[in-house]
Amino acid sequence: GAGVSQSPSNKVTEKGKDVELRCDPISGHTALYWYRQSLGQGLEFLIYFQGNSAPDKSGLPSDRFSAERTGGSVSTLTIQRTQQEDSAVYLCASSNRQGNQPQHFGDGTRLSIL
Amino acid sequence: GENVEQHPSTLSVQEGDSAVIKCTYSDSASNYFPWYKQELGKRPQLIIDIRSNVGEKKDQRIAVTLNKTAKHFSLHITETQPEDSAVYFCAASLNAGGTSYGKLTFGQGTILTVHP
């Protein structure tokens, strides 16, 4: 596709359940980022993947959060044992590693924990 | 780590007026400063960016200025239109050449309202 694609667009789940969020970056982009945007707030960095390098997980808020990127393309963000404070929009972005290139965002997944 | 402060949190202008949003950053090593526009319920869209080797960049009605010494940068929108109404975010990152790290630290956002 032409842009970053995320699924699902909306997810409602009960507290304590696990959720998986998917991101398909722009074709050819080797860098992939996950951010979280809580209601009325700015974007908070979660995790970064660059090619085959070890990911930067410094922004993950707890060990309930994890992410993987298979084959250098699609990424999955997993939240285990969800809590109400996990409710937010989870945004994925990708960029081209060739020089200082801007990040392009997907539409995000709106996660609501009941 | 990097910290980005953004002001004002809300800005209301009349159509045709100019709008200015200001950001400061804490890490003098940051060298890339993008601005994003986010309409309600939509993805952030990059509108302009500036790298630390220049002091000003302009694209039609939008301009960004950077003062590395003072560690602040500003977004200027001239001849505002109602469709400019949105939330604007500044960000800062360190793109270390070939490693192209690029983690963005965002400001808290400015809600811009342009009244017809």
PDB file of C-alpha atoms in Angstrom:
ATOM      1  CA  GLY A   1       0.000   0.000   0.000  1.00  0.00           C
ATOM      2  CA  ALA A   2       0.912   3.643  -0.280  1.00  0.00           C
ATOM      3  CA  GLY A   3       0.894   4.412   3.438  1.00  0.00           C
ATOM      4  CA  VAL A   4       1.329   2.871   6.858  1.00  0.00           C
ATOM      5  CA  SER A   5      -1.520   0.481   7.564  1.00  0.00           C
ATOM      6  CA  GLN A   6      -2.707  -0.429  11.057  1.00  0.00           C
ATOM      7  CA  SER A   7      -5.283  -2.925  12.251  1.00  0.00           C
ATOM      8  CA  PRO A   8      -7.684  -3.106  13.877  1.00  0.00           C
ATOM      9  CA  SER A   9      -8.795   0.516  13.732  1.00  0.00           C
ATOM     10  CA  ASN A  10     -10.733   0.068  16.966  1.00  0.00           C
ATOM     11  CA  LYS A  11     -10.460  -2.522  19.714  1.00  0.00           C
ATOM     12  CA  VAL A  12     -12.640  -2.821  22.780  1.00  0.00           C
ATOM     13  CA  THR A  13     -11.722  -5.446  25.320  1.00  0.00           C
ATOM     14  CA  GLU A  14     -12.175  -6.328  28.948  1.00  0.00           C
ATOM     15  CA  LYS A  15      -9.595  -5.620  31.588  1.00  0.00           C
ATOM     16  CA  GLY A  16      -7.177  -8.528  31.947  1.00  0.00           C
ATOM     17  CA  LYS A  17      -7.394  -9.700  28.350  1.00  0.00           C
ATOM     18  CA  ASP A  18      -4.440  -9.723  25.943  1.00  0.00           C
ATOM     19  CA  VAL A  19      -4.514  -7.668  22.739  1.00  0.00           C
ATOM     20  CA  GLU A  20      -2.443  -7.625  19.567  1.00  0.00           C
ATOM     21  CA  LEU A  21      -2.091  -4.574  17.353  1.00  0.00           C
ATOM     22  CA  ARG A  22      -0.663  -4.795  13.853  1.00  0.00           C
ATOM     23  CA  CYS A  23       1.362  -2.373  11.756  1.00  0.00           C
ATOM     24  CA  ASP A  24       2.296  -2.735   8.090  1.00  0.00           C
ATOM     25  CA  PRO A  25       4.870  -0.042   7.212  1.00  0.00           C
ATOM     26  CA  ILE A  26       5.444   1.700   3.922  1.00  0.00           C
ATOM     27  CA  SER A  27       7.159  -0.675   1.515  1.00  0.00           C
ATOM     28  CA  GLY A  28      10.914  -0.295   1.675  1.00  0.00           C
ATOM     29  CA  HIS A  29      10.972   1.559   4.988  1.00  0.00           C
ATOM     30  CA  THR A  30      13.406  -0.130   7.324  1.00  0.00           C
ATOM     31  CA  ALA A  31      12.684   1.902  10.454  1.00  0.00           C
ATOM     32  CA  LEU A  32       9.440   1.310  12.367  1.00  0.00           C
ATOM     33  CA  TYR A  33       8.213   3.086  15.509  1.00  0.00           C
ATOM     34  CA  TRP A  34       5.326   2.612  17.912  1.00  0.00           C
ATOM     35  CA  TYR A  35       3.884   5.564  19.833  1.00  0.00           C
ATOM     36  CA  ARG A  36       0.961   5.925  22.225  1.00  0.00           C
ATOM     37  CA  GLN A  37      -1.391   8.894  22.360  1.00  0.00           C
ATOM     38  CA  SER A  38      -3.633   9.207  25.386  1.00  0.00           C
ATOM     39  CA  LEU A  39      -6.750  11.389  25.200  1.00  0.00           C
ATOM     40  CA  GLY A  40      -5.803  15.029  24.670  1.00  0.00           C
ATOM     41  CA  GLN A  41      -2.108  14.295  25.052  1.00  0.00           C
ATOM     42  CA  GLY A  42       0.982  14.287  22.907  1.00  0.00           C
ATOM     43  CA  LEU A  43       2.580  11.196  21.478  1.00  0.00           C
ATOM     44  CA  GLU A  44       4.715   8.997  23.716  1.00  0.00           C
ATOM     45  CA  PHE A  45       7.476   6.829  22.222  1.00  0.00           C
ATOM     46  CA  LEU A  46       7.188   3.096  22.938  1.00  0.00           C
ATOM     47  CA  ILE A  47       9.602   1.074  20.792  1.00  0.00           C
ATOM     48  CA  TYR A  48      11.772   1.352  17.673  1.00  0.00           C
ATOM     49  CA  PHE A  49      12.923  -1.234  15.131  1.00  0.00           C
ATOM     50  CA  GLN A  50      15.698  -0.640  12.600  1.00  0.00           C
ATOM     51  CA  GLY A  51      16.508  -3.414  10.166  1.00  0.00           C
ATOM     52  CA  ASN A  52      18.046  -6.419  11.890  1.00  0.00           C
ATOM     53  CA  SER A  53      19.353  -4.423  14.860  1.00  0.00           C
ATOM     54  CA  ALA A  54      18.116  -5.080  18.371  1.00  0.00           C
ATOM     55  CA  PRO A  55      15.012  -2.948  19.012  1.00  0.00           C
ATOM     56  CA  ASP A  56      15.060   0.045  21.347  1.00  0.00           C
ATOM     57  CA  LYS A  57      12.456  -0.873  23.980  1.00  0.00           C
ATOM     58  CA  SER A  58      13.209   2.045  26.284  1.00  0.00           C
ATOM     59  CA  GLY A  59       9.713   3.547  25.978  1.00  0.00           C
ATOM     60  CA  LEU A  60       7.674   0.471  26.895  1.00  0.00           C
ATOM     61  CA  PRO A  61       5.783   1.358  30.113  1.00  0.00           C
ATOM     62  CA  SER A  62       5.808  -2.114  31.663  1.00  0.00           C
ATOM     63  CA  ASP A  63       6.722  -5.730  30.992  1.00  0.00           C
ATOM     64  CA  ARG A  64       3.128  -6.330  29.907  1.00  0.00           C
ATOM     65  CA  PHE A  65       4.058  -4.599  26.654  1.00  0.00           C
ATOM     66  CA  SER A  66       6.085  -6.310  23.949  1.00  0.00           C
ATOM     67  CA  ALA A  67       6.564  -5.992  20.216  1.00  0.00           C
ATOM     68  CA  GLU A  68       8.107  -7.914  17.412  1.00  0.00           C
ATOM     69  CA  ARG A  69       8.853  -7.311  13.796  1.00  0.00           C
ATOM     70  CA  THR A  70       9.019 -10.327  11.550  1.00  0.00           C
ATOM     71  CA  GLY A  71      10.927 -10.355   8.290  1.00  0.00           C
ATOM     72  CA  GLY A  72      11.796  -6.688   8.639  1.00  0.00           C
ATOM     73  CA  SER A  73       8.303  -5.611   7.669  1.00  0.00           C
ATOM     74  CA  VAL A  74       5.076  -6.143   9.637  1.00  0.00           C
ATOM     75  CA  SER A  75       5.170  -5.433  13.362  1.00  0.00           C
ATOM     76  CA  THR A  76       2.876  -6.587  16.162  1.00  0.00           C
ATOM     77  CA  LEU A  77       2.506  -4.788  19.486  1.00  0.00           C
ATOM     78  CA  THR A  78       1.159  -7.049  22.236  1.00  0.00           C
ATOM     79  CA  ILE A  79      -0.296  -5.901  25.533  1.00  0.00           C
ATOM     80  CA  GLN A  80      -0.866  -8.630  28.095  1.00  0.00           C
ATOM     81  CA  ARG A  81      -3.308  -8.488  31.006  1.00  0.00           C
ATOM     82  CA  THR A  82      -4.659  -5.118  29.848  1.00  0.00           C
ATOM     83  CA  GLN A  83      -5.425  -2.394  32.372  1.00  0.00           C
ATOM     84  CA  GLN A  84      -7.749   0.599  32.019  1.00  0.00           C
ATOM     85  CA  GLU A  85      -4.776   2.958  31.847  1.00  0.00           C
ATOM     86  CA  ASP A  86      -3.734   1.190  28.628  1.00  0.00           C
ATOM     87  CA  SER A  87      -6.686   2.838  26.869  1.00  0.00           C
ATOM     88  CA  ALA A  88      -5.222   5.110  24.176  1.00  0.00           C
ATOM     89  CA  VAL A  89      -4.586   5.404  20.463  1.00  0.00           C
ATOM     90  CA  TYR A  90      -1.568   3.350  19.429  1.00  0.00           C
ATOM     91  CA  LEU A  91       0.191   4.841  16.432  1.00  0.00           C
ATOM     92  CA  CYS A  92       2.773   3.259  14.192  1.00  0.00           C
ATOM     93  CA  ALA A  93       5.205   5.179  11.990  1.00  0.00           C
ATOM     94  CA  SER A  94       7.844   4.190   9.479  1.00  0.00           C
ATOM     95  CA  SER A  95      10.723   5.943   7.792  1.00  0.00           C
ATOM     96  CA  ASN A  96      13.430   5.302   5.277  1.00  0.00           C
ATOM     97  CA  ARG A  97      16.805   4.641   6.824  1.00  0.00           C
ATOM     98  CA  GLN A  98      18.520   6.408   3.942  1.00  0.00           C
ATOM     99  CA  GLY A  99      19.556   9.625   5.658  1.00  0.00           C
ATOM    100  CA  ASN A 100      17.423  11.739   7.939  1.00  0.00           C
ATOM    101  CA  GLN A 101      13.985  10.927   6.624  1.00  0.00           C
ATOM    102  CA  PRO A 102      10.678  11.952   8.193  1.00  0.00           C
ATOM    103  CA  GLN A 103       8.330   9.527   9.883  1.00  0.00           C
ATOM    104  CA  HIS A 104       4.955   8.786   8.326  1.00  0.00           C
ATOM    105  CA  PHE A 105       2.143   7.664  10.597  1.00  0.00           C
ATOM    106  CA  GLY A 106      -0.690   5.212  10.240  1.00  0.00           C
ATOM    107  CA  ASP A 107      -4.257   5.958  11.351  1.00  0.00           C
ATOM    108  CA  GLY A 108      -3.695   4.203  14.645  1.00  0.00           C
ATOM    109  CA  THR A 109      -5.620   1.665  16.705  1.00  0.00           C
ATOM    110  CA  ARG A 110      -8.015   3.106  19.272  1.00  0.00           C
ATOM    111  CA  LEU A 111      -7.853   0.731  22.242  1.00  0.00           C
ATOM    112  CA  SER A 112     -10.538   0.867  24.908  1.00  0.00           C
ATOM    113  CA  ILE A 113     -10.270  -1.242  28.040  1.00  0.00           C
ATOM    114  CA  LEU A 114     -13.540  -1.751  29.890  1.00  0.00           C
TER     115      LEU A 114
ATOM    116  CA  GLY B   1      16.531  12.214  27.839  1.00  0.00           C
ATOM    117  CA  GLU B   2      15.007  14.839  25.611  1.00  0.00           C
ATOM    118  CA  ASN B   3      12.167  17.040  26.866  1.00  0.00           C
ATOM    119  CA  VAL B   4      10.067  19.236  24.569  1.00  0.00           C
ATOM    120  CA  GLU B   5       7.840  22.023  25.843  1.00  0.00           C
ATOM    121  CA  GLN B   6       5.214  23.562  23.551  1.00  0.00           C
ATOM    122  CA  HIS B   7       3.245  26.799  23.907  1.00  0.00           C
ATOM    123  CA  PRO B   8       0.523  27.895  23.788  1.00  0.00           C
ATOM    124  CA  SER B   9      -1.755  24.939  24.486  1.00  0.00           C
ATOM    125  CA  THR B  10      -4.612  26.685  22.668  1.00  0.00           C
ATOM    126  CA  LEU B  11      -4.558  29.432  20.071  1.00  0.00           C
ATOM    127  CA  SER B  12      -7.519  31.209  18.536  1.00  0.00           C
ATOM    128  CA  VAL B  13      -7.121  33.546  15.546  1.00  0.00           C
ATOM    129  CA  GLN B  14      -9.259  35.227  12.937  1.00  0.00           C
ATOM    130  CA  GLU B  15      -9.058  34.056   9.352  1.00  0.00           C
ATOM    131  CA  GLY B  16      -6.237  35.861   7.586  1.00  0.00           C
ATOM    132  CA  ASP B  17      -4.214  36.486  10.737  1.00  0.00           C
ATOM    133  CA  SER B  18      -0.885  34.829  11.491  1.00  0.00           C
ATOM    134  CA  ALA B  19      -0.365  32.079  14.063  1.00  0.00           C
ATOM    135  CA  VAL B  20       2.865  31.284  15.900  1.00  0.00           C
ATOM    136  CA  ILE B  21       3.549  28.188  18.002  1.00  0.00           C
ATOM    137  CA  LYS B  22       6.766  27.862  19.996  1.00  0.00           C
ATOM    138  CA  CYS B  23       8.720  24.884  21.292  1.00  0.00           C
ATOM    139  CA  THR B  24      11.817  24.482  23.407  1.00  0.00           C
ATOM    140  CA  TYR B  25      13.960  21.375  23.720  1.00  0.00           C
ATOM    141  CA  SER B  26      16.473  20.261  26.312  1.00  0.00           C
ATOM    142  CA  ASP B  27      18.994  18.036  24.500  1.00  0.00           C
ATOM    143  CA  SER B  28      21.524  20.114  22.574  1.00  0.00           C
ATOM    144  CA  ALA B  29      22.378  17.001  20.523  1.00  0.00           C
ATOM    145  CA  SER B  30      18.928  16.946  18.897  1.00  0.00           C
ATOM    146  CA  ASN B  31      19.229  17.821  15.236  1.00  0.00           C
ATOM    147  CA  TYR B  32      15.888  17.145  13.581  1.00  0.00           C
ATOM    148  CA  PHE B  33      12.663  19.055  14.296  1.00  0.00           C
ATOM    149  CA  PRO B  34       9.420  18.107  12.521  1.00  0.00           C
ATOM    150  CA  TRP B  35       5.969  19.637  12.898  1.00  0.00           C
ATOM    151  CA  TYR B  36       2.819  17.543  12.600  1.00  0.00           C
ATOM    152  CA  LYS B  37      -0.798  18.567  12.045  1.00  0.00           C
ATOM    153  CA  GLN B  38      -3.475  16.283  13.457  1.00  0.00           C
ATOM    154  CA  GLU B  39      -7.137  16.737  12.635  1.00  0.00           C
ATOM    155  CA  LEU B  40      -9.707  15.182  14.932  1.00  0.00           C
ATOM    156  CA  GLY B  41      -9.639  11.398  14.728  1.00  0.00           C
ATOM    157  CA  LYS B  42      -6.969  11.340  12.048  1.00  0.00           C
ATOM    158  CA  ARG B  43      -3.307  10.475  11.794  1.00  0.00           C
ATOM    159  CA  PRO B  44      -0.575  13.067  12.427  1.00  0.00           C
ATOM    160  CA  GLN B  45       0.537  14.539   9.103  1.00  0.00           C
ATOM    161  CA  LEU B  46       4.011  15.983   8.630  1.00  0.00           C
ATOM    162  CA  ILE B  47       3.685  19.591   7.461  1.00  0.00           C
ATOM    163  CA  ILE B  48       7.254  20.839   7.648  1.00  0.00           C
ATOM    164  CA  ASP B  49      10.566  19.884   9.200  1.00  0.00           C
ATOM    165  CA  ILE B  50      13.927  21.500   9.780  1.00  0.00           C
ATOM    166  CA  ARG B  51      17.384  20.155  10.431  1.00  0.00           C
ATOM    167  CA  SER B  52      19.932  21.785  12.665  1.00  0.00           C
ATOM    168  CA  ASN B  53      22.166  22.937   9.832  1.00  0.00           C
ATOM    169  CA  VAL B  54      19.644  25.618   8.788  1.00  0.00           C
ATOM    170  CA  GLY B  55      17.922  28.406  10.692  1.00  0.00           C
ATOM    171  CA  GLU B  56      14.735  28.794   8.679  1.00  0.00           C
ATOM    172  CA  LYS B  57      12.632  26.882   6.194  1.00  0.00           C
ATOM    173  CA  LYS B  58       9.532  28.009   4.358  1.00  0.00           C
ATOM    174  CA  ASP B  59       6.821  26.204   2.414  1.00  0.00           C
ATOM    175  CA  GLN B  60       4.086  28.494   1.067  1.00  0.00           C
ATOM    176  CA  ARG B  61       2.155  29.801   4.117  1.00  0.00           C
ATOM    177  CA  ILE B  62       4.143  27.745   6.611  1.00  0.00           C
ATOM    178  CA  ALA B  63       7.591  28.495   7.977  1.00  0.00           C
ATOM    179  CA  VAL B  64       9.745  27.114  10.763  1.00  0.00           C
ATOM    180  CA  THR B  65      12.616  28.884  12.492  1.00  0.00           C
ATOM    181  CA  LEU B  66      15.283  27.270  14.648  1.00  0.00           C
ATOM    182  CA  ASN B  67      17.547  28.884  17.240  1.00  0.00           C
ATOM    183  CA  LYS B  68      20.086  26.245  18.254  1.00  0.00           C
ATOM    184  CA  THR B  69      21.772  28.450  20.832  1.00  0.00           C
ATOM    185  CA  ALA B  70      18.536  29.056  22.695  1.00  0.00           C
ATOM    186  CA  LYS B  71      17.237  25.556  21.901  1.00  0.00           C
ATOM    187  CA  HIS B  72      13.910  26.683  20.586  1.00  0.00           C
ATOM    188  CA  PHE B  73      12.028  26.463  17.321  1.00  0.00           C
ATOM    189  CA  SER B  74       8.787  27.965  16.106  1.00  0.00           C
ATOM    190  CA  LEU B  75       6.050  27.313  13.566  1.00  0.00           C
ATOM    191  CA  HIS B  76       4.631  30.298  11.705  1.00  0.00           C
ATOM    192  CA  ILE B  77       1.420  30.097   9.693  1.00  0.00           C
ATOM    193  CA  THR B  78       0.481  33.165   7.673  1.00  0.00           C
ATOM    194  CA  GLU B  79      -2.882  34.056   6.133  1.00  0.00           C
ATOM    195  CA  THR B  80      -4.629  31.431   8.234  1.00  0.00           C
ATOM    196  CA  GLN B  81      -7.692  29.657   6.878  1.00  0.00           C
ATOM    197  CA  PRO B  82     -10.446  27.712   8.691  1.00  0.00           C
ATOM    198  CA  GLU B  83      -9.002  24.466   7.312  1.00  0.00           C
ATOM    199  CA  ASP B  84      -5.816  25.181   9.277  1.00  0.00           C
ATOM    200  CA  SER B  85      -7.801  24.416  12.440  1.00  0.00           C
ATOM    201  CA  ALA B  86      -6.266  21.313  14.027  1.00  0.00           C
ATOM    202  CA  VAL B  87      -3.859  20.207  16.743  1.00  0.00           C
ATOM    203  CA  TYR B  88      -0.224  20.948  15.941  1.00  0.00           C
ATOM    204  CA  PHE B  89       2.648  19.010  17.490  1.00  0.00           C
ATOM    205  CA  CYS B  90       6.318  19.848  17.483  1.00  0.00           C
ATOM    206  CA  ALA B  91       8.932  17.156  17.991  1.00  0.00           C
ATOM    207  CA  ALA B  92      12.663  16.724  18.331  1.00  0.00           C
ATOM    208  CA  SER B  93      14.990  13.846  17.640  1.00  0.00           C
ATOM    209  CA  LEU B  94      18.574  12.872  17.139  1.00  0.00           C
ATOM    210  CA  ASN B  95      19.299  11.403  13.736  1.00  0.00           C
ATOM    211  CA  ALA B  96      22.848  10.205  14.117  1.00  0.00           C
ATOM    212  CA  GLY B  97      23.812   9.981  10.472  1.00  0.00           C
ATOM    213  CA  GLY B  98      24.030   6.385   9.295  1.00  0.00           C
ATOM    214  CA  THR B  99      22.300   4.997  12.379  1.00  0.00           C
ATOM    215  CA  SER B 100      19.307   7.280  11.718  1.00  0.00           C
ATOM    216  CA  TYR B 101      17.949   6.666  15.193  1.00  0.00           C
ATOM    217  CA  GLY B 102      15.071   9.098  14.937  1.00  0.00           C
ATOM    218  CA  LYS B 103      13.041   8.499  18.076  1.00  0.00           C
ATOM    219  CA  LEU B 104      10.716  11.525  18.273  1.00  0.00           C
ATOM    220  CA  THR B 105       9.980  13.348  21.514  1.00  0.00           C
ATOM    221  CA  PHE B 106       6.774  15.339  21.100  1.00  0.00           C
ATOM    222  CA  GLY B 107       5.453  18.504  22.640  1.00  0.00           C
ATOM    223  CA  GLN B 108       2.018  18.422  24.244  1.00  0.00           C
ATOM    224  CA  GLY B 109       0.284  19.980  21.262  1.00  0.00           C
ATOM    225  CA  THR B 110      -1.447  23.263  20.389  1.00  0.00           C
ATOM    226  CA  ILE B 111      -5.117  23.397  19.502  1.00  0.00           C
ATOM    227  CA  LEU B 112      -5.383  26.006  16.750  1.00  0.00           C
ATOM    228  CA  THR B 113      -8.806  27.403  15.919  1.00  0.00           C
ATOM    229  CA  VAL B 114      -9.202  29.730  12.948  1.00  0.00           C
ATOM    230  CA  HIS B 115     -12.475  31.641  12.996  1.00  0.00           C
ATOM    231  CA  PRO B 116     -14.028  32.601   9.644  1.00  0.00           C
TER     232      PRO B 116
END
